[in-house]
Amino acid sequence: MTVTKLDLTRHLSDTVGLSATDSKLVVEAIFDTIRTTLASGEDVKLSGFGNFVLLHKNARPGRNPTNMDPVEIPARRVVTYRSSQIVREKANG
């Protein structure tokens, strides 16, 4: 099962008693804060949930799989996620 932002909004509305509109604003604000923080180059740590870490990957040589021509893969930043011990324990039963 996939949990969507709509699912989070409904759950927040049902459990906390916020209106659907207010719940949506809260969920959007959380994700916007995470996006903005990562875009500024900082890591995000959600205690009891996990860490979102920004990694820098250097440029490297690669190959086009269709014709095997050499291609330069450009440098980029990627986000990785590492779950907390609590999440790992719940996921593994």
Short mmCIF file of C-alpha atoms in Angstrom, two decimals, residues 11-63:
data_model
loop_
_atom_site.label_atom_id
_atom_site.label_comp_id
_atom_site.label_asym_id
_atom_site.label_seq_id
_atom_site.Cartn_x
_atom_site.Cartn_y
_atom_site.Cartn_z
CA HIS A 11 -5.54 10.91 8.88
CA LEU A 12 -4.54 14.25 10.36
CA SER A 13 -8.09 15.54 9.97
CA ASP A 14 -9.58 12.43 11.61
CA THR A 15 -7.14 12.12 14.51
CA VAL A 16 -6.49 15.75 15.42
CA GLY A 17 -9.84 17.19 14.40
CA LEU A 18 -8.54 19.83 12.01
CA SER A 19 -10.61 20.75 9.01
CA ALA A 20 -9.62 19.15 5.71
CA THR A 21 -8.31 22.50 4.46
CA ASP A 22 -6.17 23.08 7.56
CA SER A 23 -4.87 19.51 7.45
CA LYS A 24 -3.85 19.95 3.82
CA LEU A 25 -2.01 23.18 4.69
CA VAL A 26 -0.12 21.44 7.51
CA VAL A 27 0.94 18.51 5.29
CA GLU A 28 2.01 20.85 2.48
CA ALA A 29 3.95 23.04 4.93
CA ILE A 30 5.86 20.02 6.25
CA PHE A 31 6.85 18.84 2.77
CA ASP A 32 7.72 22.38 1.65
CA THR A 33 10.00 22.77 4.66
CA ILE A 34 11.75 19.47 3.90
CA ARG A 35 12.18 20.45 0.21
CA THR A 36 13.48 23.92 1.06
CA THR A 37 15.92 22.60 3.64
CA LEU A 38 17.33 20.00 1.26
CA ALA A 39 17.53 22.52 -1.59
CA SER A 40 19.61 24.82 0.65
CA GLY A 41 22.13 22.00 1.15
CA GLU A 42 21.18 20.94 4.68
CA ASP A 43 20.23 17.46 5.84
CA VAL A 44 16.83 16.74 7.42
CA LYS A 45 16.51 14.60 10.54
CA LEU A 46 13.06 13.50 11.66
CA SER A 47 13.53 12.01 15.10
CA GLY A 48 12.01 8.53 15.33
CA PHE A 49 11.53 8.35 11.56
CA GLY A 50 14.86 8.78 9.76
CA ASN A 51 17.31 11.07 8.00
CA PHE A 52 17.23 12.61 4.54
CA VAL A 53 20.86 13.22 3.56
CA LEU A 54 22.03 15.23 0.57
CA LEU A 55 24.98 13.64 -1.24
CA HIS A 56 27.12 15.13 -3.99
CA LYS A 57 28.01 12.75 -6.81
CA ASN A 58 30.97 13.76 -8.95
CA ALA A 59 30.89 13.67 -12.74
CA ARG A 60 31.92 10.29 -14.11
CA PRO A 61 32.25 8.45 -17.39
CA GLY A 62 29.39 6.24 -18.51
CA ARG A 63 28.00 4.55 -21.62
#
